[in-house]
Coordinates of C-alpha atoms (C1' of nucleotides) in Angstrom, one line a residue:
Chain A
X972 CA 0.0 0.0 0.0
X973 CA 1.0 3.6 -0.8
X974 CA 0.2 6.6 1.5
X975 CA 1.6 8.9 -1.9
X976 CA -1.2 11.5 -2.2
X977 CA 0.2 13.4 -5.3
X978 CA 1.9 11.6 -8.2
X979 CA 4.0 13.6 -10.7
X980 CA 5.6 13.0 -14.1
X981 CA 8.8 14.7 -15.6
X982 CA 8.2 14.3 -19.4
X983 CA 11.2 15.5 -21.5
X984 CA 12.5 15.1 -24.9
X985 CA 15.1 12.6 -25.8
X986 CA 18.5 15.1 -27.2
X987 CA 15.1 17.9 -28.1
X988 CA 17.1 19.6 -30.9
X989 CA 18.9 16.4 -32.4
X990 CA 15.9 15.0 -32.1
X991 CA 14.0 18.1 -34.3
X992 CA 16.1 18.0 -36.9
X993 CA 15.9 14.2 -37.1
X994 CA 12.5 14.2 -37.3
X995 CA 12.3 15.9 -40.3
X996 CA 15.5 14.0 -42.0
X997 CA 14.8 10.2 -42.1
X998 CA 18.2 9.4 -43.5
X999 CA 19.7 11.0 -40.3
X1000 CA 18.2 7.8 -38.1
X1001 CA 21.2 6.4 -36.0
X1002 CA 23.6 9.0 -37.1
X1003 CA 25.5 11.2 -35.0
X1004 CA 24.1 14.8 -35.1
X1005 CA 25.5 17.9 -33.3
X1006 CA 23.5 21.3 -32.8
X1007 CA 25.9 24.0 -32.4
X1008 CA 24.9 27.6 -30.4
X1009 CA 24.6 30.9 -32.3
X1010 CA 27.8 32.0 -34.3
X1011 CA 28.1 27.8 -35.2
X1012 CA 30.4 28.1 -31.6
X1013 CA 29.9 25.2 -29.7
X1014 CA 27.8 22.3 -29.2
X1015 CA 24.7 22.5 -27.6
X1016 CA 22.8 19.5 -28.3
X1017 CA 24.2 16.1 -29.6
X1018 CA 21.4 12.6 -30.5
X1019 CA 22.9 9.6 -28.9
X1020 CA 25.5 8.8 -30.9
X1021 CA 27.1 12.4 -31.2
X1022 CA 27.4 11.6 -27.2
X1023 CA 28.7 7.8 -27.8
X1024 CA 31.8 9.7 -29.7
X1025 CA 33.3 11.1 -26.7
X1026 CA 31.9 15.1 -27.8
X1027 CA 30.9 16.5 -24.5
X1028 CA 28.3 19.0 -24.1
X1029 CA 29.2 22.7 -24.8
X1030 CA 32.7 21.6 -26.7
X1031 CA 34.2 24.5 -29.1
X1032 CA 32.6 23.2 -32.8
X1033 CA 36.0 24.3 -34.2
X1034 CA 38.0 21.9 -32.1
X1035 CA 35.7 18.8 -33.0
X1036 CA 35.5 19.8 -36.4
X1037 CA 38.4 16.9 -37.5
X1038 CA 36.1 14.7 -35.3
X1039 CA 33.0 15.7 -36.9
X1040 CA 34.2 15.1 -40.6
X1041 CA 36.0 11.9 -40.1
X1042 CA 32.7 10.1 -38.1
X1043 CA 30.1 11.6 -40.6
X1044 CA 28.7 13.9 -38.0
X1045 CA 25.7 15.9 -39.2
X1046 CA 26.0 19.2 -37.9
X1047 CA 23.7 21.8 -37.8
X1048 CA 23.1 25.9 -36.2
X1049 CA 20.6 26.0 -34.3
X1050 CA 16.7 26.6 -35.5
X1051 CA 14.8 28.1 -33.1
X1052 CA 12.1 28.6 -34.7
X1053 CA 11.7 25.0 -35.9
X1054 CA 12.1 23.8 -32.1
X1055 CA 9.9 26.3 -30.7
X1056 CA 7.3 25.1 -33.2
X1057 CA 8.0 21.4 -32.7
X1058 CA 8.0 21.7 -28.7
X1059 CA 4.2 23.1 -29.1
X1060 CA 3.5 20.2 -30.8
X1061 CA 4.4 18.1 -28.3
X1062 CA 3.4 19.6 -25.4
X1063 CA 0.0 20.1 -27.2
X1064 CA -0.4 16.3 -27.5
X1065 CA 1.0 15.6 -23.7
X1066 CA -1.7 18.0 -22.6
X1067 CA -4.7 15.8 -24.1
X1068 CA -3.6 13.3 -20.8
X1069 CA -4.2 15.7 -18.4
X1070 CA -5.0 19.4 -17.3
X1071 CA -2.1 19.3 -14.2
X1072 CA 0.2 20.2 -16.9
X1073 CA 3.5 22.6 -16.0
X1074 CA 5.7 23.1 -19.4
X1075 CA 8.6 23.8 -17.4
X1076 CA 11.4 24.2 -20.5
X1077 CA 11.5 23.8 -24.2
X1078 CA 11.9 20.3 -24.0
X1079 CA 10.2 19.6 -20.5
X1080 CA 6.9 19.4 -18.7
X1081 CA 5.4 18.1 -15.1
X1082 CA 2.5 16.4 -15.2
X1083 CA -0.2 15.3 -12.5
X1084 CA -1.1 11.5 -12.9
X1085 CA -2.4 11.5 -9.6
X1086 CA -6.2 12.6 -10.7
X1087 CA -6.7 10.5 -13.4
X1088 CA -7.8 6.8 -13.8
X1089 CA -5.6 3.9 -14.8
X1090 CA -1.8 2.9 -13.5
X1091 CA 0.2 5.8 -13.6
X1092 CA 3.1 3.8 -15.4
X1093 CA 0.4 2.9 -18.1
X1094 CA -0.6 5.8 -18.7
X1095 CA 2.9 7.1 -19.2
X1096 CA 3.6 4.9 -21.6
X1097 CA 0.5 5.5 -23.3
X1098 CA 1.8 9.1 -23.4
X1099 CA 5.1 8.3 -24.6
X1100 CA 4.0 6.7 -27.7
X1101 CA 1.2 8.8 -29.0
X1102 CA 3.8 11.7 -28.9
X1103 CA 5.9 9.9 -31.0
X1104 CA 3.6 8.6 -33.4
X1105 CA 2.5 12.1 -33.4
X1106 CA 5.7 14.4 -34.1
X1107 CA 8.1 12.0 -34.6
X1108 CA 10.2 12.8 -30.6
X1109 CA 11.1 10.9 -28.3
X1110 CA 10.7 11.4 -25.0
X1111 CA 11.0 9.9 -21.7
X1112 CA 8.8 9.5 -18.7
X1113 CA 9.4 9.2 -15.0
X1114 CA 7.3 8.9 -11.9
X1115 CA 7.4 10.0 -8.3
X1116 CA 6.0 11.7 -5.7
X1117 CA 7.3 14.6 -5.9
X1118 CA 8.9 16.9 -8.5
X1119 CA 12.6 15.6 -7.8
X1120 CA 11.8 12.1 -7.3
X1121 CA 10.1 12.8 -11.1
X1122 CA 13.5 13.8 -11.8
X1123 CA 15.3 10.9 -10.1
X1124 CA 13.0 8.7 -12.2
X1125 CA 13.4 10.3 -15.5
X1126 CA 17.2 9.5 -15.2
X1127 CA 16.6 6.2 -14.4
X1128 CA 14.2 6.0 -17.2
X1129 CA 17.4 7.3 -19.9
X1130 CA 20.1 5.2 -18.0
X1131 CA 18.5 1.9 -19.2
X1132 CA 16.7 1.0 -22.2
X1133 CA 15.2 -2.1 -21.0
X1134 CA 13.0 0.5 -19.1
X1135 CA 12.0 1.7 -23.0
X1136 CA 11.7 5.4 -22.1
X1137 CA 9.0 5.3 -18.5
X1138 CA 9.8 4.5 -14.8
X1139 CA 7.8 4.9 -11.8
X1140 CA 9.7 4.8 -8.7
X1141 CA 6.2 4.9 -7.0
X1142 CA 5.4 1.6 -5.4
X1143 CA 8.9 0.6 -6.7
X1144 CA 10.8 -1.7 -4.1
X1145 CA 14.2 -0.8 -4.0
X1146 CA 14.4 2.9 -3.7
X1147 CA 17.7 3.7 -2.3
X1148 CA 19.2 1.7 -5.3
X1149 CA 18.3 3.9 -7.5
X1150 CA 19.3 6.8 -5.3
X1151 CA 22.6 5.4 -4.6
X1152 CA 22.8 5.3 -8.3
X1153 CA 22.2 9.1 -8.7
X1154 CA 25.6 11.6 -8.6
X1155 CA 25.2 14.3 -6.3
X1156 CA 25.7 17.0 -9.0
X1157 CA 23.1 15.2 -11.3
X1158 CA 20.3 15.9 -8.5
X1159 CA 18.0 18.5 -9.7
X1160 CA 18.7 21.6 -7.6
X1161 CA 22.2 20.9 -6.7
X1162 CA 24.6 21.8 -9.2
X1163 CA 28.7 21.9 -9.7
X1164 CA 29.4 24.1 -6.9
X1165 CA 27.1 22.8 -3.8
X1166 CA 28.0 19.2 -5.7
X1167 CA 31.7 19.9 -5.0
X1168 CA 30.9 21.0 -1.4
X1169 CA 28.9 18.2 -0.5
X1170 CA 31.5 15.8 -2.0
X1171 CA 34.3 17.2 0.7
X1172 CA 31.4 16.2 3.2
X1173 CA 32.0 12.5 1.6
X1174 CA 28.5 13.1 0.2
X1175 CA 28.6 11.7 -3.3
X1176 CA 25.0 10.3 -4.7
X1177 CA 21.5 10.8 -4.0
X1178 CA 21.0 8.3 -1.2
X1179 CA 23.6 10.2 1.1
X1180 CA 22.2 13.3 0.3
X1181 CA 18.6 12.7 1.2
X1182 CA 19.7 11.1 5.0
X1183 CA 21.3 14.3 6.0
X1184 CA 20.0 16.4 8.7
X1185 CA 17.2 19.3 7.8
X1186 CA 18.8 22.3 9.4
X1187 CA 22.6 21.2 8.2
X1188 CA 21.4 21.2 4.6
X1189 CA 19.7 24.9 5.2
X1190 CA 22.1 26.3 6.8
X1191 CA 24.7 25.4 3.9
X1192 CA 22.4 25.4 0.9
X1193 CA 19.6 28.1 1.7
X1194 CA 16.5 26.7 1.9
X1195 CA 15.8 25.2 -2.1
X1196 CA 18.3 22.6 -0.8
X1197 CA 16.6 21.9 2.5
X1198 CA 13.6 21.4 -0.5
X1199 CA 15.4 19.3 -2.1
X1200 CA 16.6 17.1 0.5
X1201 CA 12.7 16.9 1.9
X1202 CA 11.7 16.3 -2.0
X1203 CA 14.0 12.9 -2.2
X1204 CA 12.7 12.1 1.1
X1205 CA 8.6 12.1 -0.5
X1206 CA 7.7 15.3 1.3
X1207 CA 6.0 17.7 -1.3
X1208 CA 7.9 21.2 -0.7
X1209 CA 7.8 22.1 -4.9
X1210 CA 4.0 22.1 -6.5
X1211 CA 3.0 22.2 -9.5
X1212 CA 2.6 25.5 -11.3
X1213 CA 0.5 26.4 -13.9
X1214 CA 0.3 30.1 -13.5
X1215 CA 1.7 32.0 -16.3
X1216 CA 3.7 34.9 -15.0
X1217 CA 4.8 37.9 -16.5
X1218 CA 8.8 37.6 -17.0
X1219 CA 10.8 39.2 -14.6
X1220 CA 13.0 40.6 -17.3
X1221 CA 14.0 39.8 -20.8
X1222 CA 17.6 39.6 -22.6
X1223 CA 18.6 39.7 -25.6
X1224 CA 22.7 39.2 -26.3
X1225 CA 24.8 38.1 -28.8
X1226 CA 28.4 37.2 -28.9
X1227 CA 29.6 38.6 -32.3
X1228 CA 31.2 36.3 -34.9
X1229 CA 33.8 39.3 -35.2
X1230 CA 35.0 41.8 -32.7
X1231 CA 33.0 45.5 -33.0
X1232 CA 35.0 48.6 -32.1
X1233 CA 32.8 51.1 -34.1
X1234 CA 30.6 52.6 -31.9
X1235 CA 28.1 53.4 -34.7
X1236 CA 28.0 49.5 -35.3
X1237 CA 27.7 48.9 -31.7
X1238 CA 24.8 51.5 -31.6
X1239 CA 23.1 50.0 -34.7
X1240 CA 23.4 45.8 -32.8
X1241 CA 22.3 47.4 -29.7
X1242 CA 19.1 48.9 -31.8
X1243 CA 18.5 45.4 -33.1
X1244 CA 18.5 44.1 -29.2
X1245 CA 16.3 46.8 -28.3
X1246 CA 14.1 46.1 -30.9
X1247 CA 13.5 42.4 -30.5
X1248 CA 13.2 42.9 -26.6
X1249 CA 10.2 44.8 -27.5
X1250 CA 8.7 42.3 -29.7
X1251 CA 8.5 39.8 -27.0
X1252 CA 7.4 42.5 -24.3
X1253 CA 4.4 43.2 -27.3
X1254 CA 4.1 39.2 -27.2
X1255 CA 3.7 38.9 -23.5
X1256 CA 1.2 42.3 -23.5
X1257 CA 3.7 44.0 -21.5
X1258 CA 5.6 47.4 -21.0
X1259 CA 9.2 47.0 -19.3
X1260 CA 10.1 50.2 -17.0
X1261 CA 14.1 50.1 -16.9
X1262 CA 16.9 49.1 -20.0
X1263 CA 19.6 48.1 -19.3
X1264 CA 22.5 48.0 -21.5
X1265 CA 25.9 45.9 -21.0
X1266 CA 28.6 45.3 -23.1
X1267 CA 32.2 42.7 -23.2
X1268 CA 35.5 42.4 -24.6
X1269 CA 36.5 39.1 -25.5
X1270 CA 37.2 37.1 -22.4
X1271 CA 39.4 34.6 -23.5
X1272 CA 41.3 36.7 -25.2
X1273 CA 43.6 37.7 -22.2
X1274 CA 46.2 39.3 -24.1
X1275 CA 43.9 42.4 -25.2
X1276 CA 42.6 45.1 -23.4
X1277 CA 39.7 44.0 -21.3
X1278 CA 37.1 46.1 -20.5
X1279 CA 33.0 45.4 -19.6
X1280 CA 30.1 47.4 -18.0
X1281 CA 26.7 48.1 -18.0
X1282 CA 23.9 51.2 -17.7
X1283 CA 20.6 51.3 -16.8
X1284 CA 18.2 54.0 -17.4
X1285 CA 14.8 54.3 -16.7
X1286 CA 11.7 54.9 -19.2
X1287 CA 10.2 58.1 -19.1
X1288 CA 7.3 55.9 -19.5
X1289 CA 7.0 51.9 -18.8
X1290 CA 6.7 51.0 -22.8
X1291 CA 7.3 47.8 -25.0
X1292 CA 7.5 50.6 -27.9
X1293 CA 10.6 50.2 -30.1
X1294 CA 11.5 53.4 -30.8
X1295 CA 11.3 54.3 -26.7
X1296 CA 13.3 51.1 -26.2
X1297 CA 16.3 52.1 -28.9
X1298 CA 16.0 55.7 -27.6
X1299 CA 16.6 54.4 -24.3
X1300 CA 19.6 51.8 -25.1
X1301 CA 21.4 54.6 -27.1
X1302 CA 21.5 56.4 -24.2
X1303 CA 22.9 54.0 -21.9
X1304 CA 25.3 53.2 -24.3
X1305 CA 26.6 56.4 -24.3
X1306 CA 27.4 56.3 -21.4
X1307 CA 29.4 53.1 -21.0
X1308 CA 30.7 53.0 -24.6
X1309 CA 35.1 53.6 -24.5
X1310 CA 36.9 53.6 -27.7
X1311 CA 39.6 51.5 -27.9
X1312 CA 38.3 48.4 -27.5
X1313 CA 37.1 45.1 -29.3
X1314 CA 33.5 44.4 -28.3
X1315 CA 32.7 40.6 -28.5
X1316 CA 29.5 40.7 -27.2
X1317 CA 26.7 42.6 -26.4
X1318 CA 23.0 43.0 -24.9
X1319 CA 20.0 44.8 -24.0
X1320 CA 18.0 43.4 -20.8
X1321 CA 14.4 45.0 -19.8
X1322 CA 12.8 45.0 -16.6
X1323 CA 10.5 46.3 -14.0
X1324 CA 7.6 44.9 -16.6
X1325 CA 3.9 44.7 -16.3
X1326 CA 0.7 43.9 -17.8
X1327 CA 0.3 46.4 -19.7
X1328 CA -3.6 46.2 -19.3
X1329 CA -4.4 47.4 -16.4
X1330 CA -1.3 49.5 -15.8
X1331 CA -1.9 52.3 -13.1
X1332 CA -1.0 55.8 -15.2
X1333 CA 2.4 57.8 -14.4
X1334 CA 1.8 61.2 -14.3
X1335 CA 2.7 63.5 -17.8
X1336 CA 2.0 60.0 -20.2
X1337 CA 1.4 61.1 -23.8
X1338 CA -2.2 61.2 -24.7
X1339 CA -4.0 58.1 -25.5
X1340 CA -4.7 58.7 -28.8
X1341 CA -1.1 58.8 -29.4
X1342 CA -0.5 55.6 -27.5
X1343 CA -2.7 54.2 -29.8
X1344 CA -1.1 55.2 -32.7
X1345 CA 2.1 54.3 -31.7
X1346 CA 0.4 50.7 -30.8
X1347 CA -1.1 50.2 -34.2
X1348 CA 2.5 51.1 -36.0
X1349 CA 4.1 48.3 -33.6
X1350 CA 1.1 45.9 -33.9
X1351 CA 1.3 46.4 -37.9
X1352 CA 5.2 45.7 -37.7
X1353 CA 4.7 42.4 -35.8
X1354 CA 2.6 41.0 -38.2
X1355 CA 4.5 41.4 -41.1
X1356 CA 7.3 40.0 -39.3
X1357 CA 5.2 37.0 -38.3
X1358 CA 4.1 36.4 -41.7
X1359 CA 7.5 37.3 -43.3
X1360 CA 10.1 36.1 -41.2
X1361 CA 11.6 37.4 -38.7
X1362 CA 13.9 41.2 -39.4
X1363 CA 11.7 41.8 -42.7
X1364 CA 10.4 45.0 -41.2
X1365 CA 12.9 47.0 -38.7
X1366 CA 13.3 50.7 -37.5
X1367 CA 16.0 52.9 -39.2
X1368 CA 18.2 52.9 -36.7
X1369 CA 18.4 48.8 -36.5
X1370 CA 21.1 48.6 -39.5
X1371 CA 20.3 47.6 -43.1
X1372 CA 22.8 44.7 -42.9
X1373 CA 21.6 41.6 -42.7
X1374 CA 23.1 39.9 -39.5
X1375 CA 26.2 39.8 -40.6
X1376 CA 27.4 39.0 -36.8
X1377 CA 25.5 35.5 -37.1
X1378 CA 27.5 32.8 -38.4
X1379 CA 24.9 29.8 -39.2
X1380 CA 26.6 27.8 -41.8
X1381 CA 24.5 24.8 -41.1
X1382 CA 20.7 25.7 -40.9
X1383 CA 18.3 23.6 -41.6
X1384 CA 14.7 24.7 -43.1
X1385 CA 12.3 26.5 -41.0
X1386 CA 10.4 22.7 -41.8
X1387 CA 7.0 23.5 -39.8
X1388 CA 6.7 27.5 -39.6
X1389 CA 7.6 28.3 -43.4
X1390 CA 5.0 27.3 -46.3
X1391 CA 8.2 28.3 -48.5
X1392 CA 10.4 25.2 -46.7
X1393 CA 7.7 22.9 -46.1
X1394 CA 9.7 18.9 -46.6
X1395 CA 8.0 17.2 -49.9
X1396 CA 6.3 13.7 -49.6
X1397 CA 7.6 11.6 -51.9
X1398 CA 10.7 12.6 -53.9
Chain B
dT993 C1' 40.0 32.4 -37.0
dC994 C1' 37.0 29.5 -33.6
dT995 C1' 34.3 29.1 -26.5
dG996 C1' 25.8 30.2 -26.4
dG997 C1' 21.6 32.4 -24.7
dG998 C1' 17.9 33.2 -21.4
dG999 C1' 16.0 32.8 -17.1
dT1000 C1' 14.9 32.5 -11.4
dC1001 C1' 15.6 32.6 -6.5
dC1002 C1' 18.0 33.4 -2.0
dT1003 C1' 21.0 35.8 1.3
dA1004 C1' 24.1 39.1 3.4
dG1005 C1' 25.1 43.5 4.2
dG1006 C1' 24.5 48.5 3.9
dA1007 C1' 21.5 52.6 4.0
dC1008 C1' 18.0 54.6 6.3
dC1009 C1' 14.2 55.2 9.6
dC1010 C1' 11.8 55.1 14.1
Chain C
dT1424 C1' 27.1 62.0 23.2
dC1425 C1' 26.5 57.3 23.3
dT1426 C1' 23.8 53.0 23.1
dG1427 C1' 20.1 49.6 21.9
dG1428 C1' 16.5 47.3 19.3
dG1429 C1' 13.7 46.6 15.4
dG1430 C1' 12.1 47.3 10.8
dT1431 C1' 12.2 48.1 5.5
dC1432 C1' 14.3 48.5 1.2
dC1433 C1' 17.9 47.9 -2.1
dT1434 C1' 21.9 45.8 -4.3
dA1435 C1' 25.5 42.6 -5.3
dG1436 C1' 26.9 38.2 -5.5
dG1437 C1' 26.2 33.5 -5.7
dA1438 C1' 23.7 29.5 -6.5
dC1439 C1' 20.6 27.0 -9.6
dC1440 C1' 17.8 25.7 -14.0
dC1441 C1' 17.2 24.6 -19.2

DNA sequence: TCTGGGGTCCTAGGACCC
DNA sequence: TCTGGGGTCCTAGGACCC
């Protein structure tokens, strides 16, 4: 008999963006496949094989490259756009099993079992296999009683096949075993540094860590580790959330392909930063009150000049208006900007943001009937840009260039959110 | 030549106030 | 002039996640 009142799932996606492009690419099946980071600059997603090869996770592309070419590695940039669309598509069909659905990542999602009929385990598996039929991913399933016991599962799930993608460690006999099996650092919540701590404590997999004392764990790892530890002990400290929260703040940043030491080109990338950071604040229906701007040399390159900073300024107005937001990044670059130096990468960050619905007035705010003007131009801008492709329609003061900073020598089709690249049955 | 991008939360300590 | 207690707000830094 189980006392477990709630019963949780971690669904994720098996190697997500290998797994995207594989989807669509039949003749990729049971090759290695690497998906490198913007600029083509190092690896941040590899199918099973890639990993089977020895190529760890975040490696520099250009030192694998020999590797790559002598294993036939397929190797693509990374498409967005094509993940974002095929991570919908999944998390679309998971949510047809039940409505105690959190999509917690790209590639991840908690689900409550505990509320609907049939074995938990079944219906997982049930799960796992319409998804694939449906969009062609992978994914795997576990079950626990709590969030990180989810977790815990899920690994154990991945770690052996015989499982074939779902494990419940509710009701399962031999807990601790898999405990003892989990490394500290691999424990969700407790990462390289607390991992390193813990292992001078002789604490070195899952089973240790969940024995320890309440209040020694809180003292040394705030209390999300004393959650943690209570979590891989069956206590429920981490629920399941469904709300759908207005971000905190939004970044947009690029490392640059080449250095930048024209402040005019900074000025004009910065723009571009400013600019997109409002398209997601329009997405969201919110209006950021601060922009920040920051700006880096190259850090690994320790024989130049190094320099870094950032400025803030506040809008005169909270506003997800592009214009406002470039206005406002130009400004803060001003004042951080030095000549002199080789940029390697840049940002703009927004925050303070709200619903913009709703918002209580400032004092001195333009008219409404401008506002709405203003609106319609940006609403207008979004649209084509939906419809287009992203960048077709920008302000002035974005650059007419066409991202030169983006290296992407390996991207595939925009498969699913382009009529224009749709794959062709058949030949 | 060549090393990503985008987030959240917690705590300690200082400034300031009563 | 010095001392004490208690509270709030803000920021920087450090940890984590994908």
């Amino acid at each position: 008999m189980s006392s477990t009142l709630t019963i949780f799932a971690l669904m994720d996606c098996n190697n997500f963006y290998a797994s995207c492009e594989r989807a669509f690419n039949p003749g990729l099946r049971k090759r290695p496949i690497v998906v490198l980071s913007n600029n083509d600059g190092c690896v941040i997603a590899r199918s099973h094989e890639a990993k089977a090869l020895g190529i760890p996770m975040g490696a520099p592309a250009f030192k694998f490259q020999p590797l790559f070419k002598e294993r036939g590695v397929a190797v693509f940039s990374s498409n967005f756009a094509l993940y974002g669309d095929m991570s919908r598509r999944v998390m679309d069909t998971a949510a047809r099993f039940t409505p105690d659905m959190e999509i917690y990542s790209i590639d991840e999602a908690f689900l409550r079992l505990d509320r609907m009929h049939g074995r938990p385990l079944d219906l997982a598996r049930k799960i796992r296999s319409t998804i694939l039929q449906w969009t062609g991913i992978p994914v795997s399933i576990g079950i626990g009683p709590t969030k990180t016991l989810a977790k815990v599962a899920n690994r154990e799930a991945k770690k052996n096949p015989e499982h074939g993608g779902t494990f419940s460690l509710v009701d399962y006999p031999d807990q601790d075993r898999i405990l003892a099996g989990i490394e500290i650092e691999d424990i969700w919540g407790i990462g390289r540094q607390y991992g390193k701590k813990l292992r001078d404590f002789g604490i070195g997999n899952a089973l240790q860590f969940s024995r320890l004392d309440k209040d020694w764990v809180r003292k040394r790892m705030t209390v999300n580790g004393m959650h943690t530890l209570l979590e891989l002990q069956g206590v429920l400290c981490i629920p399941l959330d469904q709300t759908v929260a207005t971000p905190k703040s939004i970044v947009c940043s690029r490392t640059f392909a080449k250095a930048v030491t024209d402040k005019d080109k900074l000025a004009e990338l910065i723009s571009g930063y400013a600019a997109r950071t409002g398209e997601r604040l329009r997405g969201q229906g919110c209006v950021a009150g601060q922009l920040q701007v920051f700006v880096l040399t190259d850090r690994f390159r320790l024989d130049k000049p190094q320099y870094s900073n950032a400025a803030t300024v506040s809008l005169a107005i909270p506003s997800s208006h592009t214009p406002d937001l470039i206005r406002a990044a130009r400004t803060a670059l001003e004042q951080i900007f030095k000549p002199g130096f080789e940029y390697r990468k840049a940002g703009v960050m927004v925050f303070g943001i709200e619903k913009e619905q709703g918002r209580r007035l400032r004092l001195f705010e333009p008219p409404t009937q401008e506002r709405a003007r203003y609106k319609a131009v940006m609403e207008a801008m979004d649209r084509i840009n939906a419809r287009w492709g992203a960048m077709t329609m920008r302000v002035a003061a974005e650059g007419a260039e066409k991202r030169w900073v983006m290296r992407q020598a390996h991207l595939s089709p925009r498969y699913t959110t382009d009529w224009k690249e749709l794959p062709r049955a058949g030949h």
